[in-house]
Amino acid sequence: MGAVRTSARRRRGVPWLVLGLWIVVLAIASPFASKLADVQRDRAVDYLPASADSTQVARIQEQLPGGESTEMVVVYHRDGGLTAGDRATAAGQIERIAGAHKLTGAPRGIPSQDGTTLMYPIASTEPGTDEKARDRLVNDVRGVARGDDGLSVDVGGSGALATDASEVYNSLDGPLLYTTAAVVALLLILIYRSPFLWLVPLAVAGMADYLSMGVAYGLNQGFGTSVSGQSSGIMTILVFGAGTDYALLLVSRYREELRRIERPYDAMVAALKGCGPAVLASSGTVAAGLLCLLAADLNSSRGMGPLGTVGVLCALLAMLTLLPAILVLLGRRVFWPLVPRYGSTPKARRSLFTAMGGSAGRRPLTVLAGGAVLLGALALGTLNLPGNLKQEDSFTSKPDAVAAMETLARAYPERGTQPITVIAREGRAAETLASIRGTDGVDSAQEGRTGDGWTEISVLATAPPQSAGETATIEALRDKLDGSYVGGPSAQQLDLKDTNARDRLVVVPIVLLSVLLILVALLRSLVAPLILVAAVVAVWGAALGIGGLVFGPVFGFEGTDPGLGLLSFVFLVALGVDYGIFLMHRMREESLNGAEPVAAALTALRTTGGVIASAGLVLAATFAVLTSMPMLQLVELGFVIAVGVLLDTFLVRTYLVTSASVALRRRMWWPGALSREPEKPVPPKEPERVTAAAH
């Protein structure tokens, strides 16, 4: 009796202990989580390649007198042509701006040939690297530069564009969190059909997100990990998406065990033993895939790796400790009105996944061939992806800076309106300036600030910004100017494109190798991991192809973010393998229990298909939240990942992987022990009969 009482006290005490530990952890994390927004940086240098020319220019500019320069262009425009009063208004406003702020030079108006537009390039070192000060400066200039009676005034340039982008990223946190939580809540209500149960995993995911914010801040302070609006937003998506997936798997197994085991504590222990290894392996695979982004040269991609990993691991920790504790404390009643009674048997009914498994089992090779043809055809859509995204096309709505750039492009088609910045050694400034002016495609060049061993030279090309002609000019300057750096907004976009191409060649093989090694260790097979990896790569190609079919023709997007291919690959491979692990782990479990290969495959699909489908819907929906954001990079990334997850959930996992398992049978597990036919038991020999004659 004493042992029984001790066991009962333990069952009651462990959940309360876990809950108490989480309260302590969240209390410790709270001061740090609230500071994450303060260290979020969305400057150009935070997204640029670490080793590129344009990054060196941005860093050296910070060291020049006054620090980093904020460059703007004030654009005055009247459709019928500027009047003398318009020009006087413009001159007066620019004079007020120059009087209120310390500019790097006297502003000079440049009229367009058609007389409709007047632009004033201005720059100031007042804000330095302080983003909030930069935003105040840009908004002050916009407050002074105003039009009326048909005179439009817009403030553009790299500084104004950075301010508009910063406002967008700063506005993401609240709407992104609330929208994600609302989407997950709605899906959980539909999945669980319970007025209470959905609240538990949602609340736990919220606590995991809060913990991840504190850990992310600690990484920033301790190791200098960059935190951007993009990476922190993706971290939140992963916490809710992956965390809810783990919760669905655990709750489903817990419900099964409650029918077999009387006490909730014991049922939860059995559920954790049953699905815990799969959850641990899947989260480890996702984390390993994301950490491969540390090999990227692009700052924004490299910073996303650690933050995404933090999100996944915090979600894992919460769903394997806090969620079980709360569910045990609430008991069976949390499932009301569909309470799993001890000793009851769930109503037998033919599920969709039983039917799907049956069709895959009857004609596995036909299903495999049809799926491969479909995915291959969809992947051809990548040939229709729009070209590289320009800065002015990065917003789903048109901010002032983009309106200014569009006006400049129409009014000054014959010349560049966005400076190219050259940083030259101080002792070679005159020589460099002469060389720049002699370069094809250069309209003008002017020496600017000098200091700390460097000279800043502002260059205007004859071609419009981010055109093929301006790109050729930038490349010519880089080839010609030895020992100098060429940067500026257009050079940054060029470096982004080139570095993303380099990162794909480096990161993609590392991701594939790391994921493959984890799968080999988990499944103890070579064939099954190769099939899973090939499947998720095919899904990535198909999802990107669907993007090519709709981005331009349907959505009207003017370009594709250069980082879309790499980021979508990392997320789809890591998250797709996640579901493969759920399915294959159950298949392996059935095989170890003596089931024949075909029966094991169909049983695994029947028992996990509903959970995987629910998890896939939740994960796809959380990434689809990004499509409502005002940045085109996030919209495209969210769309491709959401489509890829749905393809993976309802085509690859259910049909193709199951069909491959049926077709290959035991060969699926080669060279592991499951690939060999079990030895047939040898019947015992009959004892020799001893006859009377022998005696």
XYZ file of C-alpha atoms in Angstrom:
695
model
C 0.000 0.000 0.000
C 2.855 2.348 0.780
C 4.302 1.890 -2.694
C 0.897 2.600 -4.233
C 0.502 5.814 -2.227
C 4.022 6.926 -3.205
C 3.246 6.299 -6.866
C -0.007 8.263 -6.587
C 1.773 11.218 -4.966
C 4.345 11.149 -7.747
C 1.636 11.180 -10.384
C 0.044 14.195 -8.723
C 3.321 15.997 -8.023
C 5.231 15.757 -11.303
C 2.782 17.832 -13.417
C 2.644 20.554 -10.752
C 6.446 20.584 -10.575
C 6.726 20.975 -14.364
C 4.154 23.790 -14.316
C 6.056 25.541 -11.523
C 9.355 25.265 -13.398
C 7.789 26.825 -16.484
C 6.460 29.734 -14.437
C 10.002 30.330 -13.137
C 11.523 30.043 -16.638
C 9.021 32.486 -18.149
C 9.580 34.918 -15.271
C 13.334 34.829 -15.946
C 12.825 35.200 -19.716
C 10.313 38.031 -19.437
C 12.765 40.985 -19.116
C 14.743 39.709 -22.102
C 11.762 38.898 -24.308
C 10.452 42.441 -23.965
C 13.769 43.796 -25.270
C 13.900 41.805 -28.512
C 12.252 44.591 -30.506
C 14.969 47.001 -29.305
C 17.766 44.958 -30.957
C 15.877 44.291 -34.194
C 17.781 45.857 -37.090
C 16.540 46.277 -40.637
C 19.339 48.354 -42.135
C 20.752 47.417 -45.519
C 23.930 46.084 -43.889
C 21.822 43.667 -41.830
C 20.558 42.004 -45.013
C 23.631 42.323 -47.244
C 26.269 39.673 -47.949
C 29.013 39.688 -45.322
C 31.858 39.883 -47.862
C 30.359 41.965 -50.670
C 31.624 45.329 -51.914
C 28.363 47.061 -51.038
C 28.610 45.797 -47.438
C 32.153 47.177 -47.117
C 30.902 50.528 -48.420
C 28.109 50.628 -45.830
C 30.539 49.773 -43.013
C 33.158 52.324 -44.072
C 30.491 55.015 -44.411
C 29.713 54.492 -40.730
C 33.359 55.395 -39.921
C 33.484 58.575 -42.025
C 32.929 61.989 -40.365
C 29.378 62.103 -39.068
C 28.907 58.394 -39.548
C 26.566 56.750 -42.003
C 24.899 59.103 -44.453
C 21.133 59.166 -44.960
C 20.452 59.939 -48.620
C 17.150 61.261 -49.916
C 15.705 62.787 -53.074
C 12.914 65.365 -52.811
C 10.844 65.148 -56.010
C 8.545 67.994 -57.164
C 6.221 67.177 -60.048
C 3.317 68.741 -61.966
C 1.802 66.925 -64.931
C 1.381 70.053 -67.067
C 4.841 71.393 -66.249
C 6.243 73.168 -63.195
C 5.368 76.850 -62.801
C 7.625 79.606 -61.493
C 5.629 79.453 -58.261
C 6.291 75.705 -58.000
C 10.024 76.241 -58.342
C 9.902 79.012 -55.742
C 7.964 76.754 -53.378
C 10.512 73.985 -53.892
C 13.468 76.318 -53.281
C 11.869 77.677 -50.111
C 11.134 74.238 -48.694
C 14.632 72.957 -49.427
C 16.071 76.062 -47.748
C 14.000 75.336 -44.642
C 15.205 71.712 -44.625
C 18.837 72.829 -44.974
C 18.372 75.301 -42.137
C 16.853 72.732 -39.801
C 19.282 69.875 -40.486
C 22.991 69.489 -41.066
C 23.319 68.407 -44.701
C 26.532 67.081 -46.231
C 26.397 69.621 -49.072
C 24.334 72.453 -50.506
C 21.279 70.993 -52.285
C 21.089 71.681 -56.016
C 17.902 71.272 -58.011
C 18.056 69.187 -61.196
C 15.163 69.821 -63.622
C 13.875 67.196 -66.050
C 14.075 67.879 -69.789
C 10.296 67.960 -70.148
C 9.955 70.564 -67.383
C 7.496 68.507 -65.315
C 9.845 67.477 -62.512
C 12.501 68.981 -60.265
C 14.596 66.787 -57.990
C 16.784 67.834 -55.042
C 19.208 65.138 -53.858
C 20.030 65.742 -50.172
C 22.049 63.807 -47.609
C 22.728 64.131 -43.897
C 24.922 62.367 -41.352
C 22.778 63.490 -38.421
C 21.224 60.073 -37.705
C 24.435 58.040 -38.150
C 23.523 54.377 -37.613
C 20.554 55.181 -35.358
C 17.502 53.887 -37.248
C 15.025 55.831 -35.124
C 16.964 59.052 -35.725
C 16.999 58.290 -39.460
C 13.239 57.807 -39.439
C 12.759 61.103 -37.583
C 14.923 62.907 -40.161
C 13.022 61.429 -43.113
C 9.676 62.240 -41.537
C 10.836 65.794 -40.743
C 11.803 66.290 -44.386
C 8.441 64.897 -45.476
C 6.722 67.241 -43.053
C 8.326 70.258 -44.747
C 8.229 69.065 -48.366
C 4.540 69.277 -49.200
C 2.624 70.101 -52.365
C -0.767 71.608 -53.186
C -3.001 72.531 -56.126
C -1.664 69.870 -58.466
C 1.955 70.002 -57.299
C 2.973 66.584 -55.961
C 5.951 66.222 -53.635
C 7.455 62.851 -52.688
C 10.601 62.003 -50.748
C 12.542 59.037 -52.110
C 16.099 57.775 -52.086
C 17.738 54.994 -50.101
C 17.169 56.694 -46.727
C 13.450 57.206 -47.324
C 13.092 53.690 -48.693
C 14.795 52.297 -45.573
C 12.389 54.256 -43.374
C 9.365 52.918 -45.254
C 10.713 49.364 -45.003
C 11.447 49.821 -41.301
C 7.890 51.002 -40.636
C 6.558 47.932 -42.406
C 8.794 45.527 -40.464
C 8.036 47.240 -37.138
C 4.331 46.862 -37.832
C 4.623 43.123 -38.476
C 5.037 41.813 -34.935
C 1.525 42.470 -33.628
C -0.537 41.570 -36.724
C 1.663 38.556 -37.488
C 1.277 37.145 -33.971
C -2.458 37.815 -33.707
C -3.260 36.525 -37.191
C -1.177 33.380 -36.671
C -2.811 32.693 -33.298
C -6.284 33.233 -34.763
C -5.628 30.886 -37.698
C -4.226 28.162 -35.427
C -7.138 28.559 -32.993
C -9.708 28.172 -35.774
C -8.051 25.048 -37.161
C -7.680 23.474 -33.707
C -11.370 24.029 -32.985
C -12.266 22.289 -36.264
C -9.812 19.435 -35.656
C -10.632 18.736 -32.000
C -14.346 19.614 -32.074
C -14.043 20.628 -28.435
C -14.777 23.996 -26.818
C -11.818 23.649 -24.418
C -9.086 21.424 -25.816
C -7.925 23.858 -28.509
C -7.027 26.432 -25.871
C -4.353 24.255 -24.302
C -1.916 23.811 -27.240
C -2.554 27.395 -28.346
C -1.678 28.794 -24.912
C 1.391 26.556 -24.694
C 2.524 27.735 -28.142
C 2.145 31.338 -26.967
C 4.360 30.639 -23.954
C 6.913 28.925 -26.208
C 6.926 31.990 -28.464
C 7.544 34.254 -25.475
C 10.407 32.036 -24.331
C 11.909 32.041 -27.835
C 11.938 35.847 -27.813
C 13.946 35.839 -24.586
C 16.403 33.253 -25.916
C 16.771 35.162 -29.202
C 17.620 38.326 -27.266
C 20.205 36.375 -25.258
C 21.813 35.080 -28.465
C 22.001 38.616 -29.784
C 23.662 39.926 -26.647
C 25.951 36.957 -26.101
C 26.991 36.040 -29.627
C 25.992 38.995 -31.786
C 23.331 37.001 -33.667
C 21.526 39.420 -35.964
C 17.809 39.944 -35.436
C 15.770 41.366 -38.302
C 12.060 41.827 -38.858
C 12.110 38.928 -41.290
C 13.905 36.478 -39.002
C 11.852 37.302 -35.898
C 8.638 36.926 -37.913
C 9.711 33.524 -39.238
C 10.607 32.470 -35.692
C 7.044 33.185 -34.524
C 5.611 31.265 -37.483
C 7.785 28.249 -36.669
C 6.869 28.268 -32.973
C 3.149 28.161 -33.713
C 3.351 25.964 -36.819
C 5.838 23.337 -35.664
C 4.673 23.508 -32.046
C 1.063 22.853 -32.995
C 2.184 19.939 -35.173
C 3.956 18.341 -32.216
C 0.894 18.981 -30.055
C -1.394 17.282 -32.585
C 0.796 14.198 -32.659
C 1.045 13.990 -28.863
C -2.651 14.626 -28.185
C -3.668 12.027 -30.769
C -1.450 9.382 -29.175
C -2.602 10.433 -25.674
C -6.226 9.982 -26.707
C -5.394 6.448 -27.906
C -3.653 5.581 -24.642
C -6.516 6.927 -22.500
C -8.739 4.195 -23.967
C -6.217 1.541 -22.885
C -4.896 3.000 -19.615
C -7.033 4.175 -16.716
C -4.927 6.934 -15.159
C -4.135 10.067 -17.262
C -0.578 10.268 -15.887
C 0.226 6.706 -16.984
C -1.504 7.260 -20.313
C 0.632 10.360 -20.930
C 3.830 8.469 -20.073
C 2.852 5.817 -22.628
C 2.022 8.502 -25.216
C 5.392 10.213 -24.726
C 7.183 6.885 -25.090
C 5.228 6.150 -28.250
C 5.506 9.425 -30.161
C 8.344 11.158 -28.286
C 11.160 9.654 -30.403
C 9.456 10.727 -33.652
C 8.873 14.257 -32.347
C 12.455 14.535 -31.111
C 13.844 13.247 -34.399
C 11.642 15.486 -36.535
C 12.437 18.623 -34.537
C 16.122 17.724 -34.591
C 15.972 17.411 -38.372
C 14.290 20.806 -38.740
C 16.817 22.413 -36.384
C 19.753 20.826 -38.229
C 18.401 22.018 -41.576
C 17.943 25.570 -40.319
C 21.396 25.667 -38.732
C 22.859 24.940 -42.164
C 21.946 28.552 -42.995
C 24.964 29.554 -40.902
C 27.019 28.596 -43.965
C 25.284 31.328 -45.994
C 27.141 34.538 -46.787
C 23.960 36.591 -46.780
C 23.519 38.214 -43.369
C 19.721 37.912 -43.389
C 19.832 34.187 -44.229
C 22.602 33.448 -41.745
C 20.737 35.215 -38.942
C 17.531 33.338 -39.728
C 19.185 29.972 -39.026
C 19.749 30.407 -35.267
C 16.438 32.212 -34.700
C 14.461 29.568 -36.587
C 16.239 26.863 -34.589
C 15.395 28.661 -31.333
C 11.739 28.751 -32.356
C 11.606 25.028 -33.150
C 13.456 23.952 -29.997
C 11.375 26.180 -27.705
C 8.229 24.740 -29.292
C 9.592 21.216 -28.776
C 10.436 21.863 -25.129
C 7.006 23.313 -24.415
C 5.067 20.577 -26.190
C 6.966 17.720 -24.512
C 6.895 19.154 -20.970
C 4.342 21.911 -20.368
C 1.595 20.536 -22.621
C 1.662 17.029 -21.061
C 1.634 18.515 -17.554
C -1.420 20.674 -18.253
C -3.281 17.855 -20.021
C -2.666 15.464 -17.101
C -3.816 18.068 -14.570
C -7.014 18.723 -16.542
C -7.741 15.007 -16.920
C -10.101 13.369 -19.381
C -12.639 16.179 -19.154
C -10.483 18.409 -21.374
C -11.675 16.296 -24.349
C -15.360 17.037 -23.675
C -17.718 16.306 -25.376
C -15.738 13.486 -27.117
C -14.210 12.068 -23.943
C -12.087 8.902 -24.501
C -13.469 6.465 -21.915
C -11.217 3.833 -20.375
C -11.817 0.487 -22.053
C -13.838 1.987 -24.897
C -13.202 1.289 -28.555
C -13.348 4.088 -31.121
C -16.112 3.746 -33.677
C -14.749 1.860 -36.653
C -15.226 3.671 -39.931
C -13.511 3.695 -43.278
C -11.348 6.796 -43.327
C -10.142 8.778 -46.322
C -6.598 7.618 -45.652
C -7.667 3.975 -45.617
C -9.123 4.486 -49.081
C -6.040 6.359 -50.279
C -3.778 3.643 -48.890
C -5.870 1.014 -50.638
C -5.469 2.673 -54.043
C -1.741 3.109 -53.477
C -1.461 -0.520 -52.396
C -3.236 -1.889 -55.478
C -1.214 -0.014 -58.121
C 1.921 1.324 -56.429
C 4.023 1.705 -59.585
C 1.230 3.497 -61.450
C 0.739 5.892 -58.537
C 4.478 6.541 -58.315
C 4.794 7.237 -62.053
C 1.749 9.519 -62.080
C 2.979 11.482 -59.042
C 6.443 11.900 -60.522
C 5.022 13.185 -63.812
C 2.740 15.637 -61.992
C 5.507 17.037 -59.789
C 7.868 17.288 -62.756
C 5.286 19.145 -64.830
C 4.626 21.607 -62.007
C 8.362 22.178 -61.550
C 8.556 23.447 -65.147
C 6.719 26.531 -63.895
C 10.017 27.742 -62.402
C 10.961 28.762 -65.946
C 8.201 31.371 -65.732
C 9.342 33.015 -62.478
C 9.661 36.810 -62.800
C 13.141 38.340 -62.799
C 14.916 39.669 -59.721
C 12.842 41.891 -57.474
C 13.702 45.595 -57.570
C 13.659 47.721 -54.436
C 10.658 49.743 -55.543
C 8.674 46.536 -56.156
C 9.275 45.132 -52.654
C 6.045 46.537 -51.172
C 2.516 45.285 -51.782
C 1.277 48.864 -51.382
C 3.078 51.943 -52.703
C 4.853 54.062 -50.035
C 6.118 57.599 -50.682
C 9.656 56.465 -51.489
C 8.434 54.162 -54.269
C 6.148 56.876 -55.687
C 9.164 59.192 -55.836
C 11.287 56.574 -57.628
C 8.546 55.952 -60.200
C 8.214 59.664 -60.890
C 11.992 59.946 -61.350
C 12.050 56.970 -63.727
C 9.422 58.617 -65.955
C 10.863 62.124 -65.821
C 14.561 61.247 -66.181
C 14.677 58.224 -68.540
C 17.990 59.390 -69.971
C 19.986 59.441 -66.742
C 20.539 57.822 -63.387
C 18.724 59.259 -60.393
C 20.171 57.044 -57.648
C 23.822 57.546 -56.686
C 26.392 54.789 -56.919
C 28.809 55.157 -54.005
C 32.520 54.532 -54.474
C 34.825 54.360 -51.445
C 38.459 55.003 -52.408
C 41.716 55.221 -50.481
C 42.251 58.800 -49.322
C 45.619 59.196 -51.057
C 44.235 57.972 -54.376
C 41.033 60.010 -54.472
C 42.016 62.245 -57.408
C 43.265 59.298 -59.461
C 40.126 57.283 -58.679
C 37.850 60.219 -59.517
C 39.498 60.629 -62.914
C 39.213 56.913 -63.607
C 35.519 56.944 -62.689
C 34.768 59.850 -65.017
C 36.452 57.962 -67.842
C 34.304 54.867 -67.385
C 31.593 54.108 -69.929
C 28.128 54.681 -68.548
C 29.118 57.326 -65.970
C 27.249 60.621 -66.221
C 28.950 62.479 -63.367
C 31.080 61.898 -60.275
C 31.623 64.148 -57.263
C 33.961 63.799 -54.298
C 32.236 63.851 -50.917
C 33.345 63.180 -47.353
C 36.896 62.307 -46.517
C 38.256 60.804 -43.365
C 39.698 57.790 -41.578
C 41.817 56.957 -44.633
C 38.855 56.840 -47.046
C 37.158 59.176 -49.521
C 33.512 58.890 -50.535
C 32.689 59.554 -54.200
C 29.103 59.871 -55.432
C 28.559 58.643 -59.002
C 25.532 58.974 -61.274
C 25.139 56.581 -64.202
C 23.620 57.493 -67.538
C 21.196 54.558 -67.246
C 18.159 54.404 -64.913
C 18.496 52.670 -61.524
C 18.643 48.835 -61.510
C 18.572 48.653 -65.297
C 20.876 46.482 -67.385
C 22.840 49.596 -68.352
C 23.427 50.662 -64.743
C 24.396 47.087 -63.804
C 26.997 47.127 -66.586
C 28.344 50.442 -65.232
C 28.668 49.049 -61.698
C 30.486 45.969 -62.980
C 32.795 48.141 -65.117
C 33.672 50.301 -62.090
C 34.448 47.231 -59.984
C 36.684 45.811 -62.711
C 38.484 49.105 -63.240
C 38.943 50.429 -59.694
C 41.543 48.377 -57.894
C 41.520 48.823 -54.100
C 38.176 50.667 -54.061
C 34.680 49.498 -53.128
C 31.538 50.143 -55.171
C 28.238 50.220 -53.292
C 24.927 51.990 -53.029
C 21.345 50.686 -53.404
C 21.712 49.297 -56.942
C 25.043 47.624 -56.117
C 23.402 46.102 -53.050
C 20.676 44.504 -55.171
C 23.330 43.127 -57.533
C 25.288 41.666 -54.610
C 22.132 40.127 -53.170
C 21.482 38.298 -56.433
C 25.073 37.059 -56.806
C 25.388 35.995 -53.159
C 22.096 34.116 -53.151
C 23.328 32.159 -56.169
C 26.553 31.359 -54.275
C 24.674 30.432 -51.093
C 22.460 27.977 -52.968
C 25.536 26.125 -54.216
C 26.969 25.935 -50.685
C 23.960 25.541 -48.376
C 21.791 23.166 -50.420
C 24.307 20.251 -50.393
C 24.965 20.782 -46.670
C 21.238 20.661 -45.903
C 20.723 17.518 -47.967
C 23.711 15.760 -46.407
C 22.817 16.662 -42.808
C 19.164 15.652 -43.213
C 20.155 12.426 -44.937
C 22.580 11.456 -42.181
C 19.949 12.064 -39.482
C 17.406 9.954 -41.366
C 19.899 7.131 -41.864
C 20.653 7.092 -38.138
C 16.959 7.228 -37.224
C 15.529 4.741 -39.726
C 18.632 2.509 -39.923
C 18.282 2.316 -43.657
C 19.720 3.908 -46.788
C 16.801 3.440 -49.162
C 14.050 5.010 -47.018
C 16.062 8.207 -46.303
C 16.963 8.613 -49.980
C 13.305 8.287 -50.975
C 12.191 10.819 -48.348
C 14.845 13.353 -49.392
C 14.092 12.895 -53.110
C 10.397 13.396 -52.367
C 10.848 16.673 -50.502
C 13.209 18.031 -53.196
C 10.536 17.215 -55.796
C 7.941 19.016 -53.658
C 10.184 22.086 -53.469
C 10.562 22.192 -57.244
C 6.815 21.793 -57.771
C 5.909 24.485 -55.196
C 8.380 26.927 -56.738
C 6.947 26.049 -60.152
C 3.414 26.867 -58.991
C 4.819 30.193 -57.802
C 6.144 30.785 -61.323
C 2.695 30.073 -62.758
C 0.875 32.585 -60.517
C 3.310 35.270 -59.316
C 3.360 37.270 -62.541
C 0.263 36.184 -64.506
C -2.182 36.047 -61.576
C -0.796 38.215 -58.752
C 1.002 40.747 -60.945
C 4.301 40.558 -59.042
C 7.080 42.416 -60.847
C 9.922 40.236 -59.588
C 11.071 37.359 -57.409
C 13.104 37.827 -54.244
C 16.640 36.469 -54.896
C 16.572 34.582 -51.590
C 13.282 32.775 -52.289
C 14.884 29.649 -53.774
C 17.290 29.026 -50.905
C 14.954 29.835 -48.004
C 12.018 27.887 -49.446
C 14.334 24.924 -50.060
C 15.641 24.875 -46.484
C 12.172 25.169 -44.948
C 10.426 22.702 -47.258
C 13.139 20.058 -47.000
C 13.380 20.321 -43.213
C 9.625 20.536 -42.600
C 8.747 17.970 -45.284
C 11.103 15.397 -43.828
C 9.394 16.178 -40.518
C 6.179 14.556 -41.762
C 8.099 11.740 -43.409
C 9.565 10.871 -40.029
C 6.084 10.686 -38.448
C 4.946 8.248 -41.135
C 8.101 6.132 -41.435
C 8.579 5.885 -37.673
C 5.099 4.372 -37.322
C 5.758 2.118 -40.317
C 8.982 0.888 -38.723
C 7.194 0.366 -35.403
C 4.567 -1.794 -37.112
C 7.273 -3.794 -38.898
C 9.157 -4.409 -35.674
C 5.915 -5.727 -34.179
C 5.813 -8.389 -36.875
C 3.596 -6.830 -39.546
C 4.344 -7.650 -43.173
C 5.741 -4.694 -45.239
C 2.519 -3.923 -47.120
C 0.380 -4.181 -43.988
C 2.876 -2.034 -42.057
C 2.772 0.700 -44.707
C -1.029 0.774 -44.922
C -1.460 0.643 -41.135
C 0.989 3.501 -40.681
C -0.904 5.612 -43.202
C -4.263 4.762 -41.648
C -3.156 5.581 -38.096
C -1.030 8.678 -38.806
C -2.694 10.021 -41.948
C -5.282 12.096 -40.101
C -2.728 13.571 -37.715
C -0.285 14.365 -40.534
C -3.090 15.953 -42.562
C -4.149 18.095 -39.596
C -0.539 19.062 -38.897
C 0.042 19.890 -42.550
C -3.026 22.108 -42.686
C -1.936 23.972 -39.559
C 1.635 24.468 -40.784
C 0.503 25.545 -44.249
C -1.987 27.980 -42.721
C 0.623 29.552 -40.431
C 3.000 30.160 -43.338
C 0.087 31.393 -45.443
C -0.306 34.186 -42.866
C 2.837 35.689 -44.432
C 0.890 36.289 -47.656
C -1.121 38.968 -45.852
C 2.022 40.915 -44.945
C 2.950 44.113 -46.863
C 6.434 42.928 -47.981
C 6.605 40.985 -51.247
C 9.541 38.872 -50.013
C 7.384 37.529 -47.167
C 4.359 37.043 -49.425
C 6.337 34.940 -51.906
C 8.071 32.907 -49.211
C 4.813 32.225 -47.360
C 3.038 31.200 -50.566
C 5.708 28.754 -51.760
C 6.113 27.087 -48.344
C 2.345 26.820 -47.759
C 1.789 25.252 -51.201
C 4.761 22.933 -50.704
C 3.508 21.738 -47.319
C 0.073 20.966 -48.794
C 1.627 19.049 -51.700
C 3.793 17.140 -49.266
C 0.893 16.349 -46.938
C -1.775 15.257 -49.403
C 0.265 13.877 -52.310
C 3.765 12.854 -51.326
C 3.201 11.401 -47.825
C -0.145 9.744 -48.542
C 0.395 8.440 -52.052
C 4.019 8.485 -53.168
C 5.877 7.424 -50.021
C 3.229 4.817 -49.221
C 3.342 3.512 -52.807
C 7.144 3.333 -52.705
C 6.945 1.366 -49.453
C 4.442 -1.064 -50.939
C 6.444 -1.496 -54.145
C 9.817 -1.951 -52.440
C 8.528 -3.942 -49.478
C 11.453 -5.040 -47.305
C 13.945 -3.410 -49.681
C 12.707 -0.067 -48.282
C 14.713 -0.807 -45.121
C 17.921 -1.986 -46.838
C 20.527 -2.660 -45.463
C 18.962 -2.715 -41.998
C 17.684 -5.753 -40.186
C 14.099 -5.132 -41.355
C 15.193 -5.655 -44.971
C 15.820 -9.354 -44.329
C 13.128 -11.985 -44.300
C 12.522 -13.283 -40.773
C 13.803 -16.766 -40.197
C 11.112 -19.369 -40.164
C 10.983 -21.300 -36.903
C 12.395 -24.825 -37.227
C 9.900 -27.425 -35.993
C 11.235 -29.472 -33.078
C 12.444 -32.939 -33.915
C 10.272 -35.797 -32.758
C 11.944 -37.979 -30.121
C 13.090 -41.342 -31.371
C 10.799 -44.165 -30.469
C 12.357 -46.941 -28.458
C 10.956 -50.361 -29.333
C 10.800 -53.380 -27.090
C 13.128 -55.291 -29.402
C 15.849 -52.777 -28.694
C 15.784 -53.775 -25.094
